[in-house]
mmCIF file of C-alpha atoms in Angstrom:
data_model
loop_
_atom_site.group_PDB
_atom_site.id
_atom_site.type_symbol
_atom_site.label_atom_id
_atom_site.label_comp_id
_atom_site.label_asym_id
_atom_site.label_seq_id
_atom_site.Cartn_x
_atom_site.Cartn_y
_atom_site.Cartn_z
ATOM 1 C CA MET D 1 -7.603 -51.640 10.891
ATOM 2 C CA ALA D 2 -7.199 -54.373 8.160
ATOM 3 C CA PHE D 3 -8.352 -56.670 10.910
ATOM 4 C CA MET D 4 -11.770 -54.201 10.737
ATOM 5 C CA PHE D 5 -12.640 -54.139 7.382
ATOM 6 C CA LEU D 6 -12.399 -57.893 7.235
ATOM 7 C CA ARG D 7 -14.515 -58.753 10.150
ATOM 8 C CA GLU D 8 -17.243 -55.820 8.862
ATOM 9 C CA SER D 9 -16.258 -57.246 5.001
ATOM 10 C CA ILE D 10 -17.010 -61.433 6.381
ATOM 11 C CA ALA D 11 -20.311 -60.394 8.463
ATOM 12 C CA ALA D 12 -21.320 -58.157 4.869
ATOM 13 C CA TYR D 13 -20.942 -61.478 2.807
ATOM 14 C CA ARG D 14 -23.334 -63.622 5.699
ATOM 15 C CA GLU D 15 -25.898 -61.433 5.959
ATOM 16 C CA LYS D 16 -26.885 -60.930 1.866
ATOM 17 C CA ASP D 17 -25.993 -64.532 0.674
ATOM 18 C CA PRO D 18 -27.096 -66.985 2.375
ATOM 19 C CA ALA D 19 -24.946 -69.404 1.023
ATOM 20 C CA ALA D 20 -22.471 -68.090 3.354
ATOM 21 C CA ARG D 21 -22.712 -70.731 5.960
ATOM 22 C CA SER D 22 -19.540 -69.329 8.186
ATOM 23 C CA SER D 23 -17.015 -66.982 8.260
ATOM 24 C CA ALA D 24 -14.366 -69.737 7.652
ATOM 25 C CA VAL D 25 -15.854 -69.678 4.219
ATOM 26 C CA VAL D 26 -16.617 -66.902 3.191
ATOM 27 C CA LEU D 27 -12.805 -65.816 4.394
ATOM 28 C CA PHE D 28 -11.049 -68.867 1.818
ATOM 29 C CA CYS D 29 -13.621 -69.487 -0.530
ATOM 30 C CA TYR D 30 -15.379 -66.079 -2.107
ATOM 31 C CA PRO D 31 -13.418 -65.031 -4.690
ATOM 32 C CA GLY D 32 -14.974 -61.820 -4.509
ATOM 33 C CA LEU D 33 -13.412 -61.350 -0.882
ATOM 34 C CA HIS D 34 -10.679 -62.189 -2.511
ATOM 35 C CA ALA D 35 -10.092 -59.633 -4.979
ATOM 36 C CA VAL D 36 -11.115 -56.915 -2.665
ATOM 37 C CA LEU D 37 -7.779 -57.855 -0.301
ATOM 38 C CA TRP D 38 -5.646 -57.659 -3.200
ATOM 39 C CA HIS D 39 -7.086 -54.454 -4.624
ATOM 40 C CA ARG D 40 -5.940 -52.753 -0.904
ATOM 41 C CA PHE D 41 -2.685 -54.421 -1.986
ATOM 42 C CA ALA D 42 -2.376 -53.074 -5.383
ATOM 43 C CA GLN D 43 -4.087 -49.755 -4.418
ATOM 44 C CA ARG D 44 -1.024 -49.109 -1.632
ATOM 45 C CA LEU D 45 0.953 -49.627 -4.648
ATOM 46 C CA TRP D 46 -0.475 -47.337 -6.686
ATOM 47 C CA ARG D 47 -0.108 -43.966 -4.439
ATOM 48 C CA ALA D 48 3.103 -45.301 -3.773
ATOM 49 C CA ASN D 49 3.756 -43.763 -7.136
ATOM 50 C CA TRP D 50 4.778 -48.085 -8.461
ATOM 51 C CA THR D 51 2.128 -48.026 -11.176
ATOM 52 C CA SER D 52 3.329 -51.465 -12.889
ATOM 53 C CA LEU D 53 4.105 -53.112 -10.274
ATOM 54 C CA ALA D 54 0.278 -52.367 -8.420
ATOM 55 C CA ARG D 55 -1.000 -53.121 -12.794
ATOM 56 C CA PHE D 56 0.809 -56.003 -12.205
ATOM 57 C CA THR D 57 -0.847 -56.797 -8.845
ATOM 58 C CA ALA D 58 -4.305 -56.478 -10.459
ATOM 59 C CA HIS D 59 -3.500 -59.129 -13.194
ATOM 60 C CA ILE D 60 -2.057 -61.798 -11.058
ATOM 61 C CA SER D 61 -5.681 -60.808 -9.316
ATOM 62 C CA ARG D 62 -7.404 -61.133 -11.950
ATOM 63 C CA TRP D 63 -5.878 -64.228 -13.462
ATOM 64 C CA LEU D 64 -6.813 -66.108 -9.896
ATOM 65 C CA THR D 65 -10.598 -65.195 -9.036
ATOM 66 C CA GLY D 66 -11.996 -63.610 -12.386
ATOM 67 C CA ILE D 67 -12.885 -60.169 -10.929
ATOM 68 C CA GLU D 68 -10.647 -57.631 -12.970
ATOM 69 C CA ILE D 69 -10.351 -53.884 -10.698
ATOM 70 C CA HIS D 70 -7.990 -51.315 -11.761
ATOM 71 C CA PRO D 71 -5.443 -50.505 -8.737
ATOM 72 C CA ALA D 72 -6.998 -46.489 -9.049
ATOM 73 C CA ALA D 73 -10.459 -47.120 -8.800
ATOM 74 C CA LYS D 74 -11.650 -46.210 -5.357
ATOM 75 C CA LEU D 75 -14.004 -49.188 -3.325
ATOM 76 C CA GLY D 76 -16.155 -48.287 -0.036
ATOM 77 C CA ARG D 77 -16.405 -50.319 2.968
ATOM 78 C CA ARG D 78 -18.529 -53.673 3.522
ATOM 79 C CA LEU D 79 -18.140 -54.323 -0.229
ATOM 80 C CA VAL D 80 -20.343 -57.463 -1.873
ATOM 81 C CA ILE D 81 -19.110 -58.853 -4.836
ATOM 82 C CA ASP D 82 -21.478 -62.357 -5.705
ATOM 83 C CA HIS D 83 -20.087 -64.989 -7.557
ATOM 84 C CA GLY D 84 -17.757 -62.209 -9.330
ATOM 85 C CA MET D 85 -16.782 -64.006 -12.840
ATOM 86 C CA GLY D 86 -16.032 -60.911 -15.627
ATOM 87 C CA LEU D 87 -16.281 -58.254 -13.454
ATOM 88 C CA VAL D 88 -14.594 -55.041 -14.519
ATOM 89 C CA ILE D 89 -13.827 -52.233 -12.416
ATOM 90 C CA GLY D 90 -12.947 -48.945 -14.201
ATOM 91 C CA GLU D 91 -9.964 -47.027 -13.187
ATOM 92 C CA THR D 92 -12.049 -44.091 -12.198
ATOM 93 C CA ALA D 93 -14.577 -45.638 -10.793
ATOM 94 C CA ILE D 94 -15.907 -44.814 -7.548
ATOM 95 C CA VAL D 95 -17.711 -46.787 -5.810
ATOM 96 C CA GLY D 96 -19.621 -46.405 -1.934
ATOM 97 C CA ASP D 97 -20.293 -48.323 1.288
ATOM 98 C CA ASP D 98 -22.508 -51.131 1.224
ATOM 99 C CA VAL D 99 -22.638 -51.912 -2.075
ATOM 100 C CA THR D 100 -23.849 -55.424 -3.459
ATOM 101 C CA LEU D 101 -22.484 -56.022 -6.948
ATOM 102 C CA TYR D 102 -22.570 -59.677 -8.749
ATOM 103 C CA HIS D 103 -21.105 -61.367 -11.550
ATOM 104 C CA GLN D 104 -20.321 -59.778 -14.741
ATOM 105 C CA VAL D 105 -21.199 -56.217 -14.115
ATOM 106 C CA THR D 106 -19.180 -53.431 -15.936
ATOM 107 C CA LEU D 107 -18.203 -50.105 -14.311
ATOM 108 C CA GLY D 108 -16.191 -48.213 -17.756
ATOM 109 C CA GLY D 109 -15.216 -45.620 -19.647
ATOM 110 C CA THR D 110 -16.695 -44.719 -22.678
ATOM 111 C CA SER D 111 -14.255 -41.518 -22.953
ATOM 112 C CA LEU D 112 -10.284 -41.363 -23.796
ATOM 113 C CA THR D 113 -9.436 -38.635 -21.605
ATOM 114 C CA HIS D 114 -7.671 -39.453 -18.577
ATOM 115 C CA GLY D 115 -10.165 -37.319 -16.732
ATOM 116 C CA LYS D 116 -12.564 -39.186 -14.496
ATOM 117 C CA ARG D 117 -14.343 -41.033 -17.546
ATOM 118 C CA HIS D 118 -16.180 -43.639 -15.182
ATOM 119 C CA PRO D 119 -19.451 -44.451 -13.353
ATOM 120 C CA THR D 120 -19.795 -42.763 -9.459
ATOM 121 C CA ILE D 121 -21.788 -45.852 -7.618
ATOM 122 C CA GLY D 122 -23.667 -44.141 -4.240
ATOM 123 C CA ASN D 123 -24.197 -46.470 -0.855
ATOM 124 C CA ASN D 124 -26.322 -49.443 -0.812
ATOM 125 C CA VAL D 125 -26.003 -49.218 -4.016
ATOM 126 C CA ILE D 126 -27.438 -53.010 -5.781
ATOM 127 C CA ILE D 127 -26.092 -54.054 -9.382
ATOM 128 C CA GLY D 128 -27.346 -57.669 -10.985
ATOM 129 C CA ALA D 129 -25.832 -59.495 -12.813
ATOM 130 C CA GLY D 130 -24.785 -58.558 -16.863
ATOM 131 C CA ALA D 131 -25.379 -54.880 -16.228
ATOM 132 C CA LYS D 132 -23.559 -52.291 -17.936
ATOM 133 C CA ILE D 133 -22.726 -49.191 -16.137
ATOM 134 C CA LEU D 134 -20.599 -46.407 -18.766
ATOM 135 C CA GLY D 135 -19.420 -43.251 -18.651
ATOM 136 C CA ASP D 136 -18.946 -40.580 -15.866
ATOM 137 C CA ILE D 137 -22.005 -40.998 -14.446
ATOM 138 C CA LEU D 138 -23.510 -40.699 -10.701
ATOM 139 C CA VAL D 139 -25.754 -43.734 -9.732
ATOM 140 C CA GLY D 140 -27.383 -42.377 -6.758
ATOM 141 C CA ASP D 141 -27.962 -43.903 -2.842
ATOM 142 C CA GLY D 142 -29.943 -46.850 -2.768
ATOM 143 C CA ALA D 143 -30.305 -47.556 -6.908
ATOM 144 C CA ARG D 144 -31.599 -50.345 -7.964
ATOM 145 C CA ILE D 145 -29.443 -52.307 -11.183
ATOM 146 C CA GLY D 146 -31.334 -54.718 -12.682
ATOM 147 C CA ALA D 147 -29.494 -57.663 -14.547
ATOM 148 C CA ASN D 148 -28.176 -56.816 -18.235
ATOM 149 C CA ALA D 149 -29.222 -53.275 -17.794
ATOM 150 C CA LEU D 150 -27.225 -50.844 -19.410
ATOM 151 C CA ILE D 151 -27.069 -47.499 -17.916
ATOM 152 C CA ILE D 152 -25.355 -44.555 -19.297
ATOM 153 C CA LYS D 153 -27.312 -41.742 -17.885
ATOM 154 C CA PRO D 154 -27.518 -40.416 -14.058
ATOM 155 C CA VAL D 155 -29.792 -42.716 -11.950
ATOM 156 C CA PRO D 156 -31.389 -40.715 -9.205
ATOM 157 C CA ALA D 157 -31.539 -41.827 -5.562
ATOM 158 C CA GLY D 158 -33.412 -44.622 -4.549
ATOM 159 C CA THR D 159 -34.440 -45.687 -8.382
ATOM 160 C CA THR D 160 -34.206 -49.622 -10.382
ATOM 161 C CA MET D 161 -33.801 -49.482 -13.266
ATOM 162 C CA VAL D 162 -34.282 -52.892 -15.471
ATOM 163 C CA ALA D 163 -34.445 -54.239 -18.012
ATOM 164 C CA ALA D 164 -31.426 -53.958 -20.923
ATOM 165 C CA ALA D 165 -33.355 -50.386 -22.412
ATOM 166 C CA ALA D 166 -33.044 -49.857 -18.664
ATOM 167 C CA ASN D 167 -36.736 -48.491 -17.622
ATOM 168 C CA ALA D 168 -37.163 -46.372 -13.986
ATOM 169 C CA LEU D 169 -39.480 -48.284 -12.058
ATOM 170 C CA ASP D 170 -41.349 -46.644 -9.558
ATOM 171 C CA ARG D 171 -41.495 -48.710 -5.715
ATOM 172 C CA VAL D 172 -43.101 -48.399 -2.208
ATOM 173 C CA ARG D 173 -40.892 -49.238 0.526
ATOM 174 C CA ALA D 174 -42.516 -48.816 4.072
ATOM 175 C CA LYS D 175 -38.484 -48.792 5.024
ATOM 176 C CA PRO D 176 -35.365 -49.639 3.618
ATOM 177 C CA CYS D 177 -34.517 -53.035 2.572
ATOM 178 C CA PHE D 178 -32.213 -55.430 0.384
ATOM 179 C CA ASP D 179 -33.319 -56.793 -3.135
ATOM 180 C CA ALA D 180 -31.067 -59.675 -4.496
ATOM 181 C CA TYR D 181 -29.650 -58.649 -7.915
ATOM 182 C CA GLY D 182 -30.990 -55.155 -7.676
ATOM 183 C CA THR D 183 -34.514 -56.296 -8.918
ATOM 184 C CA PRO D 184 -36.935 -56.639 -7.020
ATOM 185 C CA CYS D 185 -39.670 -59.167 -6.904
ATOM 186 C CA SER D 186 -42.508 -57.979 -4.746
ATOM 187 C CA GLU D 187 -45.323 -56.747 -5.373
ATOM 188 C CA MET D 188 -44.792 -53.815 -3.805
ATOM 189 C CA ALA D 189 -42.748 -53.018 -7.130
ATOM 190 C CA VAL D 190 -44.879 -51.369 -10.315
ATOM 191 C CA ASP D 191 -43.739 -51.400 -13.269
ATOM 192 C CA PRO D 192 -44.490 -47.635 -15.370
ATOM 193 C CA LEU D 193 -45.292 -49.126 -18.818
ATOM 194 C CA LEU D 194 -48.330 -51.588 -17.490
ATOM 195 C CA ARG D 195 -49.097 -48.411 -15.424
ATOM 196 C CA ASP D 196 -49.214 -45.948 -17.900
ATOM 197 C CA ILE D 197 -51.622 -49.152 -20.091
ATOM 198 C CA GLU D 198 -53.712 -49.856 -16.935
ATOM 199 C CA SER D 199 -54.654 -46.384 -17.401
ATOM 200 C CA LEU D 200 -55.657 -46.386 -20.788
ATOM 201 C CA ARG D 201 -57.761 -49.483 -20.347
ATOM 202 C CA ALA D 202 -59.388 -46.924 -17.938
ATOM 203 C CA GLU D 203 -59.890 -44.037 -20.435
ATOM 204 C CA LEU D 204 -61.312 -46.658 -23.072
ATOM 205 C CA ALA D 205 -63.791 -47.941 -20.370
ATOM 206 C CA GLU D 206 -64.985 -44.679 -19.757
ATOM 207 C CA LEU D 207 -65.062 -43.783 -22.904
ATOM 208 C CA GLU D 208 -66.927 -46.897 -23.831
ATOM 209 C CA ALA D 209 -69.287 -45.630 -21.456
ATOM 210 C CA ARG D 210 -70.028 -42.249 -22.568
ATOM 211 C CA VAL D 211 -70.589 -43.545 -25.911
ATOM 212 C CA GLY D 212 -73.349 -46.386 -24.832
ATOM 213 C CA ARG D 213 -75.183 -43.471 -23.076
ATOM 214 C CA LEU D 214 -74.725 -40.906 -26.063
ATOM 215 C CA ALA D 215 -76.386 -43.254 -28.137
ATOM 216 C CA GLY D 216 -78.939 -44.557 -25.906
ATOM 217 C CA ALA D 217 -80.172 -40.684 -25.456
ATOM 218 C CA ARG D 218 -80.157 -40.457 -28.775
ATOM 219 C CA ALA D 219 -81.805 -43.140 -29.634
ATOM 220 C CA SER D 220 -84.717 -42.409 -27.006
ATOM 221 C CA ARG D 221 -85.389 -39.135 -29.034
ATOM 222 C CA LEU D 222 -85.576 -41.037 -32.386
ATOM 223 C CA GLU D 223 -88.414 -42.671 -30.846
ATOM 224 C CA PRO D 224 -91.668 -42.020 -32.292
ATOM 225 C CA ALA D 225 -94.398 -40.590 -29.795
ATOM 226 C CA ASP D 226 -97.252 -42.859 -29.488
#
C-alpha cells in the first residue's frame, strides 16, 4: 500500500510539473512529497493518541520542508504540493484526490471552536500561490482558485475564482484539463466583468442608433414643404 501511494504520488508530480525530469528527482528533491510522507507518519501517531509526538513530528516536517500540515488534517491521494514554502493546512481541513496546491496557500480556520473549522477541498481542485481559503467551507470538485484569491464562501464545482476579492470566472471546456496555478489563460475563459461591459457597450450603441433615427425623423417633419 505504501509503495502504491509513493508510485502514484511521483507519477502525479511528473504529470503536472515539466521540471520533474525523473522519478528520482521527485523522490529526493521535492519538499511537497516529503511533507506528505512526514504527514502520513504524524497522522498515524495522532490516531494512536500520541498527539504530542505527532505535533513534534509535524514540527520537524515544517522545519525541513517549510510546509505546515496539522497531523489531524485529511489528505487525499495524488496530492501535489508544488514548491510549497509557506503552505499551511489546518487541523480539520480535508483535501480530496488529485488536488494541486502551490506555495503560500493557507487552508485556515476562522473559528475558535474545536469542531470543523477548516475548509473541505473537493477532487481535482487547483489552488494557486498565495490563495487563502478560510473557514468551514466547501470548494467543489474541479474548482480553480487563482493566485492570491481570498475565499471565505463556498465555491461551486467547476468554478474558477480569481483576484484578491475573488470573482467567479465562466469557464467553457470541451474536456477537463490542468490549469497551472489554477488560473486559465486561454481564450475560452470569459471574465464576467468584461462580459458585462461589452453588453453595456452594445446597449449604448443601440440607444445611440435609436436616438439618431428619432432625430432624423423629427428633422424631416420640421422641414418646410416646397
